[in-house]
Amino acid sequence: MSAPTAPSESSLAHAIGESDPSLLTTTISANLDATIARFPEREAIVDVAQGVRLTYAEFGAVVDRLARALVAAGYQVGERVGIWAPNRYEWVIVQYATAKAGLILVNINPAYRSHELQFVLKQAGISLLIAVERFKTSDYAGMIDQARGACPELRDVVFIGTESWDALLARAEEVPADRLTEIADGLSASDAINIQYTSGTTGFPKGATLSHTNILNNGYLVGEICRYTEEDRICIPVPFYHCFGMVMGNLAATTHGACMVIPAAAFEPAATLAAVQAERCTSLYGVPTMFIAEWALPDFATYDLSSVRTGIMAGSPCPAEMMKKLIAAGIEEMTICYGMTETSPVSTQTRTDDSFDLKVGTVGRVAPHLEIRVADPITGATLARGEAGEFCTKGYSVMIGYWEEPEKTAEAVVDGWMRTGDLAVMDPDGSVRITGRIKDMVIRGGENIYPREIEEFLYTHPDIVDAQVIGVPDAKYGEELCAWVRLRSGAPELTASALREFCTGKLAHYKIPRYVKLVDDFPMTVTGKVRKVEMRSQSARELGLDG
């Protein structure tokens, strides 16, 4: 028996992105100033819920005013400023003003409670916290009071829309405009400018520290692939606290002179479609569950979406049935993005003219100026195309590191390669398929099962609008499959035996879910990712398998 041969260079699961267009070498502040000079009268931002509409010249003036106010208040280059608020135009003003003043913006998850807030305030050493007093059932002011005593570096708290906000802005008069120019001249594109806390499933979250180069270029290049110009209007219902909103949304817009449209403070399907219609948006963003919710509205057909040309779906793969609905609505240039906070975030993206199969079966191919590979998670060796392994990425987008956690940074970034923890397969044409998290893979009786494959099949059931598959403990096989299923309105109840019957003959026997749980929704992170860890523990407990 001959020894196996190593894959040839051309068949390795390794790809390098295009070198065009060139990377931007400026800071976020300098790039915004250039856009304002080119398109002063074009709309920069529309906050539908608040009735705010600003041109680029007006947006720039408000950004400069807040930046000067922050300088007047004594905040020095490199200090951390936290923002804890839902989507609103002031969030975007803070994003660009802190960049202009050389301050590091710390994005705080709107779903955090006082314990998590306190951790972030202390870990990042936040000097100033900008927040809303409350939103829906969350009493932010009360939670800040609980956390504040244990955070000695926190000097000030400013609440948006209150006297404290107005008082801060009023201090702008103390600092001349040329002081901002002096600060800008001293900033480097490689400086840290943003900290985003990753939602860890165990332990405390880690603060991915990102530079101007990281996020400015990622937003710019994502927008280039979407073919953005100053004519585009991007509907952004995804949270600003995450890269999807502030990088792929805001920075993609401002690097092209496009308009940022905020439909609501938090995701609302009807408000999103109403904003698209009223503002004639050309691009629509969301995770798959958002698009599913929008298209499931009883009055969906009454919305005029004819202006939408493109957009981005990310967070998890696009179900084939959802892509068919997008195309039927005339949105033929939707792109699929894949990435993670630590890579600013996008590493791969489908192109606007890619085939249907590529858009539903893959997350596209390597983005410009990046390098990707699929590696053996144990040895680190690059695998052959067609083999499943860990997705790794390298290039300008990889974070500076986890804030003040060098050991965890060294575990995640090896020789410049970010280890994502995602299972992937690279096809012969260089397109990448994400088959799940390494930790989400189900091993049943020695068979490796990738939940994504089964979920995609379950979408073909006429009564299922969404499905998530997890592994639960099993005494005989080690793990068994459990499907959480959302049914269409009015559908008859679906039993486990009926679902297994639907799968029989179409899926291998070991891929057929043993358990079925009917739900109205799934436990989600604020960024729209399904929390499978929570689903596993809940299912095991309910099924009496957690022993």
XYZ file of C-alpha atoms in Angstrom:
547
model
C 0.000 0.000 0.000
C 1.572 3.292 -1.076
C 1.895 6.235 1.310
C -0.579 9.103 0.814
C 0.796 11.944 -1.253
C 0.773 15.517 -0.015
C -1.594 17.843 -1.886
C 0.001 19.902 -4.629
C 0.357 23.668 -4.167
C -2.548 24.343 -6.540
C -4.866 21.954 -4.708
C -4.181 23.343 -1.239
C -7.023 25.057 0.643
C -5.191 28.371 0.485
C -6.077 31.560 -1.390
C -4.819 35.132 -1.686
C -7.136 38.056 -2.433
C -6.823 40.605 -5.227
C -4.552 43.598 -4.769
C -7.062 46.051 -6.300
C -8.275 48.469 -5.181
C -5.349 49.668 -3.086
C -5.603 49.748 0.680
C -6.453 53.080 2.287
C -3.514 54.436 4.275
C -5.227 57.301 6.104
C -7.055 57.530 9.414
C -10.837 57.401 9.729
C -10.838 61.145 10.413
C -8.866 62.009 7.276
C -11.017 59.732 5.160
C -14.231 61.323 6.439
C -12.859 64.813 5.752
C -12.055 63.781 2.167
C -15.580 62.433 1.667
C -17.112 65.627 3.074
C -15.007 67.696 0.672
C -16.224 65.607 -2.287
C -19.903 65.336 -1.356
C -20.828 68.141 1.081
C -24.471 68.395 0.000
C -25.246 64.698 -0.268
C -27.138 63.087 2.614
C -24.835 61.323 5.042
C -27.279 59.980 7.602
C -31.027 59.624 8.110
C -32.412 58.520 11.487
C -35.982 57.646 10.572
C -37.224 57.152 14.131
C -35.803 60.465 15.365
C -36.595 62.448 12.226
C -32.961 63.521 11.781
C -31.476 64.107 8.338
C -27.914 65.414 7.858
C -25.852 66.164 4.761
C -22.160 65.287 4.812
C -21.289 68.924 5.566
C -23.751 68.982 8.469
C -22.626 65.554 9.699
C -18.992 66.673 9.616
C -19.808 69.823 11.597
C -21.548 67.838 14.355
C -18.699 65.300 14.462
C -16.130 68.101 14.764
C -18.158 69.795 17.493
C -18.248 66.650 19.631
C -14.556 65.930 18.964
C -13.617 69.452 20.133
C -15.864 69.034 23.179
C -14.117 65.783 24.119
C -10.731 67.511 23.848
C -12.003 70.437 25.936
C -13.211 68.007 28.604
C -9.643 66.788 28.996
C -9.724 63.394 27.280
C -6.309 62.521 25.878
C -5.328 60.541 22.773
C -5.544 56.822 23.575
C -8.072 57.102 26.419
C -11.114 54.841 26.209
C -14.634 56.151 25.710
C -17.478 53.663 26.109
C -20.780 53.855 24.267
C -23.804 51.986 25.575
C -26.859 52.693 23.466
C -29.112 51.246 20.775
C -28.917 52.453 17.164
C -29.400 56.199 16.830
C -27.614 58.940 14.927
C -25.727 60.107 18.034
C -24.035 56.676 18.172
C -22.551 57.384 14.742
C -21.501 60.898 15.768
C -19.641 59.417 18.752
C -18.005 56.817 16.498
C -16.448 59.430 14.211
C -15.794 62.101 16.864
C -13.756 59.734 19.034
C -11.729 58.722 15.970
C -11.112 62.391 15.192
C -9.945 63.081 18.762
C -7.715 60.002 18.824
C -9.795 58.298 21.512
C -10.482 54.556 21.566
C -14.196 53.817 21.283
C -15.360 50.843 23.352
C -18.587 49.326 22.036
C -20.763 47.988 24.857
C -23.406 45.399 24.075
C -26.892 46.906 24.673
C -27.985 43.567 26.167
C -25.407 43.717 28.979
C -26.527 43.954 32.578
C -24.694 45.693 35.433
C -22.256 42.830 36.126
C -21.137 42.655 32.491
C -21.012 46.451 32.244
C -18.770 46.633 35.284
C -16.408 44.058 33.787
C -16.015 46.030 30.544
C -15.646 49.397 32.302
C -12.825 47.987 34.433
C -11.132 45.773 31.848
C -10.916 48.523 29.208
C -10.213 51.267 31.767
C -12.996 53.459 30.394
C -12.688 57.166 31.318
C -15.971 58.407 29.839
C -19.202 56.487 29.313
C -21.759 57.838 26.840
C -25.117 56.108 27.211
C -28.866 56.446 27.015
C -30.750 56.625 30.321
C -33.072 53.795 29.386
C -34.324 51.796 26.429
C -37.398 49.565 26.440
C -37.170 47.665 29.756
C -33.477 48.383 30.344
C -32.666 50.965 33.012
C -29.175 51.906 31.847
C -28.832 54.741 34.363
C -29.672 52.409 37.234
C -27.210 49.764 36.078
C -24.480 52.386 35.663
C -25.077 53.487 39.274
C -24.647 49.872 40.406
C -21.422 49.372 38.448
C -19.787 52.767 38.852
C -18.436 52.418 42.374
C -16.105 49.587 41.370
C -14.677 51.460 38.361
C -12.236 54.108 39.612
C -11.041 55.117 36.130
C -14.561 56.141 35.075
C -14.522 59.925 35.478
C -17.723 60.923 33.714
C -21.052 59.589 32.455
C -22.945 61.513 29.778
C -26.508 60.609 28.830
C -27.518 61.240 25.216
C -30.420 63.656 24.848
C -30.100 65.111 28.363
C -28.533 68.202 29.924
C -25.253 66.336 30.383
C -25.055 65.749 26.607
C -25.826 69.392 25.856
C -23.288 70.516 28.454
C -20.578 68.367 26.875
C -21.309 69.706 23.380
C -21.233 73.275 24.682
C -17.595 72.832 25.664
C -16.614 72.686 21.965
C -16.291 76.481 22.002
C -13.281 76.137 24.325
C -11.184 74.420 21.644
C -10.303 75.994 18.280
C -10.748 73.981 15.112
C -7.020 73.956 14.409
C -6.471 71.968 17.625
C -8.280 69.034 15.946
C -5.958 69.411 12.971
C -2.940 69.184 15.305
C -4.335 66.012 16.887
C -5.128 64.510 13.468
C -1.576 65.165 12.288
C -0.257 63.156 15.224
C -2.448 60.104 14.618
C -1.356 57.001 12.724
C -3.530 54.603 10.744
C -2.036 51.775 12.804
C -3.286 53.267 16.105
C -5.909 51.402 18.109
C -9.252 53.123 17.633
C -11.916 50.617 18.665
C -12.447 47.822 21.200
C -15.253 45.338 20.634
C -16.018 42.645 23.181
C -16.614 39.229 21.697
C -19.539 37.333 23.170
C -17.694 34.401 24.674
C -19.753 31.330 25.542
C -17.526 30.571 28.529
C -15.836 33.020 30.861
C -15.717 36.754 30.336
C -15.700 38.333 26.857
C -12.425 39.462 25.304
C -11.838 42.953 23.923
C -10.783 42.714 20.278
C -8.685 45.828 19.683
C -8.918 47.252 16.158
C -7.013 49.979 14.327
C -7.990 52.622 11.755
C -6.371 50.399 9.101
C -8.366 47.377 10.260
C -11.875 48.771 10.173
C -11.562 51.605 7.657
C -10.295 49.243 4.965
C -12.727 46.483 5.799
C -15.678 48.842 5.464
C -14.243 50.311 2.268
C -13.524 46.974 0.571
C -16.860 45.445 1.560
C -18.499 48.482 -0.019
C -16.375 48.113 -3.143
C -17.613 44.544 -3.603
C -21.197 45.816 -3.190
C -20.313 48.382 -5.905
C -21.224 51.361 -3.700
C -21.079 54.939 -4.946
C -22.363 58.227 -3.543
C -25.752 57.306 -5.056
C -26.281 54.422 -2.623
C -28.483 54.500 0.472
C -27.804 51.704 2.958
C -30.535 50.521 5.319
C -28.778 49.417 8.532
C -31.070 47.548 10.953
C -28.130 45.602 12.433
C -26.592 46.882 15.701
C -23.911 49.570 15.610
C -22.290 48.039 18.662
C -21.081 45.240 16.374
C -18.838 45.350 13.291
C -21.810 44.602 11.046
C -23.340 47.986 11.845
C -20.391 50.295 12.472
C -17.920 48.858 9.924
C -19.845 47.118 7.138
C -22.597 49.714 7.500
C -21.221 53.084 8.575
C -17.640 52.882 7.297
C -18.727 51.283 4.018
C -21.035 54.285 3.567
C -18.671 57.101 4.531
C -15.769 55.753 2.449
C -18.038 56.014 -0.624
C -20.151 59.067 0.149
C -23.234 56.861 0.516
C -26.070 57.499 2.980
C -26.567 55.635 6.272
C -30.261 54.987 6.945
C -31.214 53.984 10.516
C -34.710 52.456 10.438
C -35.195 52.099 14.212
C -33.319 51.939 17.514
C -33.524 48.141 17.484
C -34.557 45.703 14.786
C -38.229 45.864 13.816
C -39.213 44.069 10.585
C -41.962 46.505 9.605
C -39.888 49.596 10.459
C -37.032 48.248 8.344
C -39.166 47.719 5.249
C -40.918 51.055 5.774
C -37.516 52.789 5.871
C -36.409 51.021 2.689
C -39.563 52.191 0.936
C -39.602 55.776 2.248
C -35.878 56.435 1.793
C -35.527 54.507 -1.494
C -32.702 52.436 -0.053
C -30.507 50.644 -2.571
C -28.923 48.256 -0.057
C -30.376 46.235 2.819
C -28.461 44.518 5.618
C -29.369 41.745 8.030
C -28.709 38.335 9.462
C -30.861 35.554 7.953
C -33.393 35.659 10.798
C -33.986 39.363 10.105
C -34.707 38.762 6.427
C -36.944 35.814 7.326
C -38.908 38.011 9.762
C -39.314 40.777 7.168
C -40.537 38.477 4.424
C -42.906 36.752 6.890
C -44.855 39.970 7.592
C -48.532 39.474 6.676
C -48.491 42.720 4.669
C -45.067 42.146 3.101
C -46.459 42.485 -0.424
C -47.554 46.072 0.269
C -43.968 47.352 0.673
C -42.175 48.772 -2.350
C -38.651 47.329 -2.341
C -37.939 48.057 -5.990
C -35.097 50.452 -5.104
C -33.018 47.704 -3.461
C -30.160 46.508 -5.635
C -27.745 44.884 -3.227
C -27.042 44.299 0.445
C -25.273 42.048 2.873
C -26.460 38.954 4.679
C -24.084 37.681 7.343
C -23.962 36.097 10.784
C -24.893 32.668 9.471
C -25.313 31.144 5.985
C -28.192 32.189 3.749
C -30.948 29.570 3.453
C -31.670 28.735 -0.185
C -35.379 29.455 0.260
C -34.611 32.947 1.565
C -32.314 33.713 -1.366
C -35.087 32.659 -3.764
C -37.383 35.200 -2.081
C -34.783 37.950 -2.362
C -34.336 37.284 -6.074
C -38.110 37.193 -6.555
C -38.216 40.662 -4.978
C -35.649 41.897 -7.511
C -32.690 41.954 -5.121
C -30.304 40.091 -7.386
C -26.994 41.498 -6.120
C -27.246 40.460 -2.456
C -23.833 39.448 -1.110
C -22.981 36.988 1.650
C -20.199 37.914 4.064
C -18.286 35.827 6.541
C -15.984 37.000 9.276
C -15.540 37.681 12.960
C -14.952 40.686 15.204
C -11.254 39.853 15.481
C -10.866 40.263 11.703
C -12.639 43.635 11.424
C -14.839 41.566 10.461
C -15.065 40.319 6.837
C -12.679 37.720 5.401
C -14.780 36.329 2.533
C -17.647 37.705 0.478
C -19.672 36.569 -2.503
C -19.639 38.956 -5.436
C -22.743 40.724 -6.729
C -22.755 38.651 -9.923
C -22.094 35.260 -8.306
C -24.453 32.402 -9.077
C -27.365 31.376 -6.884
C -25.521 28.223 -5.831
C -22.475 30.182 -4.669
C -24.621 32.576 -2.638
C -26.534 29.859 -0.798
C -23.851 27.190 -0.657
C -20.801 29.299 0.203
C -19.682 32.471 1.940
C -17.792 33.556 -1.157
C -14.102 33.768 -1.738
C -11.221 35.627 -0.170
C -11.619 39.398 0.110
C -9.010 41.794 -1.355
C -5.643 42.109 0.405
C -6.286 39.058 2.600
C -4.991 35.505 2.720
C -7.089 32.547 3.861
C -6.566 28.844 4.386
C -8.229 25.755 5.845
C -5.974 24.030 8.355
C -5.855 20.858 10.396
C -6.986 22.141 13.817
C -4.483 19.902 15.583
C -1.327 20.116 13.468
C -1.951 23.479 11.810
C -1.045 22.045 8.399
C -2.891 23.471 5.383
C -5.361 20.875 4.091
C -6.359 20.045 0.534
C -9.341 21.734 -1.071
C -12.446 19.711 -0.316
C -11.294 18.736 3.193
C -12.912 20.138 6.348
C -10.720 21.975 8.826
C -10.325 25.234 10.716
C -10.713 28.472 8.765
C -7.768 30.833 9.263
C -7.203 34.326 7.892
C -4.241 36.685 7.635
C -3.653 40.257 6.484
C -4.519 43.886 7.234
C -7.810 42.930 8.931
C -6.410 40.852 11.801
C -6.845 42.668 15.108
C -4.026 44.276 17.063
C -4.899 41.813 19.831
C -7.190 41.287 22.805
C -7.021 44.339 25.073
C -4.400 43.694 27.769
C -4.590 39.905 27.256
C -1.372 38.908 25.472
C -1.689 35.206 26.304
C -5.162 34.926 24.792
C -3.971 36.910 21.782
C -1.102 34.464 21.280
C -3.544 31.536 21.379
C -5.778 33.093 18.724
C -3.197 34.611 16.359
C -0.353 32.304 15.343
C 2.295 33.606 12.931
C -0.149 36.295 11.820
C -2.957 33.797 11.180
C -6.216 34.327 13.062
C -7.637 30.959 14.124
C -11.397 31.385 13.873
C -12.663 28.170 15.457
C -14.959 27.710 12.452
C -15.088 24.550 10.387
C -14.724 25.236 6.689
C -14.195 23.567 3.334
C -12.593 25.334 0.387
C -13.989 24.266 -2.976
C -11.803 23.862 -6.086
C -12.761 27.373 -7.294
C -11.637 28.950 -3.995
C -15.134 29.488 -2.612
C -15.523 28.670 1.067
C -18.252 26.750 2.814
C -18.603 27.212 6.567
C -19.888 23.936 7.970
C -20.202 25.027 11.565
C -18.203 25.789 14.667
C -15.619 23.192 15.611
C -17.393 23.030 18.969
C -20.838 22.719 17.269
C -19.922 19.648 15.239
C -21.952 16.662 16.436
C -20.226 13.302 16.742
C -22.820 10.533 16.725
C -21.500 7.018 16.965
C -18.210 8.075 15.424
C -19.856 9.954 12.533
C -19.018 13.661 12.196
C -22.248 15.567 11.525
C -22.385 19.208 10.466
C -25.693 20.786 11.607
C -25.699 23.294 8.737
C -26.347 20.523 6.180
C -29.389 19.256 8.073
C -30.727 22.765 8.718
C -30.561 23.538 5.007
C -32.574 20.393 4.251
C -35.197 21.192 6.893
C -35.832 24.569 5.212
C -37.337 22.608 2.298
C -40.216 21.417 4.511
C -43.287 23.463 3.486
C -44.234 24.292 7.089
C -40.776 25.162 8.440
C -39.604 28.791 8.287
C -36.448 28.346 10.361
C -34.536 25.458 11.920
C -31.476 24.999 14.107
C -29.884 21.621 14.833
C -27.798 20.774 17.891
C -26.286 17.727 19.548
C -27.564 16.450 22.898
C -26.037 13.734 25.099
C -26.863 10.101 24.349
C -25.768 7.035 26.330
C -25.456 4.798 23.262
C -24.123 7.069 20.517
C -22.438 9.799 22.550
C -24.632 12.438 20.912
C -28.002 12.547 19.195
C -29.526 15.254 17.039
C -32.207 17.648 18.241
C -33.917 20.065 15.854
C -35.413 23.324 17.086
C -38.048 24.331 14.556
C -40.079 27.463 13.855
C -43.266 26.763 11.900
C -45.118 29.094 9.576
C -48.206 30.776 11.024
C -51.203 28.436 10.954
C -49.181 25.281 10.239
C -50.274 22.077 11.993
C -48.091 20.875 14.860
C -45.080 18.918 13.682
C -44.157 15.791 15.645
C -40.736 14.213 15.854
C -41.981 11.127 14.037
C -43.487 13.231 11.223
C -40.229 15.113 10.799
C -38.234 11.888 10.759
C -40.581 10.526 8.119
C -39.971 13.663 6.005
C -36.217 13.083 6.281
C -36.237 9.341 5.657
C -34.786 8.427 2.294
C -33.400 11.921 1.799
C -30.849 12.096 4.618
C -28.543 9.373 5.874
C -30.145 7.689 8.879
C -27.604 9.081 11.335
C -28.376 12.654 10.176
C -32.093 12.415 10.965
C -32.983 14.298 14.190
C -34.210 12.101 17.005
C -35.764 14.992 18.921
C -37.844 17.963 17.756
C -38.657 21.088 19.732
C -41.175 23.595 18.345
C -40.319 27.199 19.240
C -41.422 30.739 18.441
C -37.829 31.977 18.409
C -34.267 30.984 19.237
C -31.965 32.310 21.966
C -29.857 34.920 20.187
C -26.930 37.190 20.784
C -27.596 40.889 20.197
C -25.813 40.528 16.836
C -28.347 37.979 15.647
C -26.318 34.813 16.078
C -28.098 31.778 17.472
C -26.793 30.711 20.881
C -26.432 26.981 20.361
C -24.663 26.546 23.700
C -27.809 27.730 25.457
C -29.985 25.553 23.233
C -27.921 22.456 24.043
C -28.122 22.947 27.790
C -31.858 23.697 27.690
C -32.643 20.688 25.488
C -30.539 18.325 27.600
C -32.305 19.561 30.722
C -35.818 19.293 29.241
C -35.137 15.828 27.797
C -33.641 14.592 31.049
C -30.268 14.004 29.399
C -28.112 16.393 31.388
C -27.076 13.636 33.789
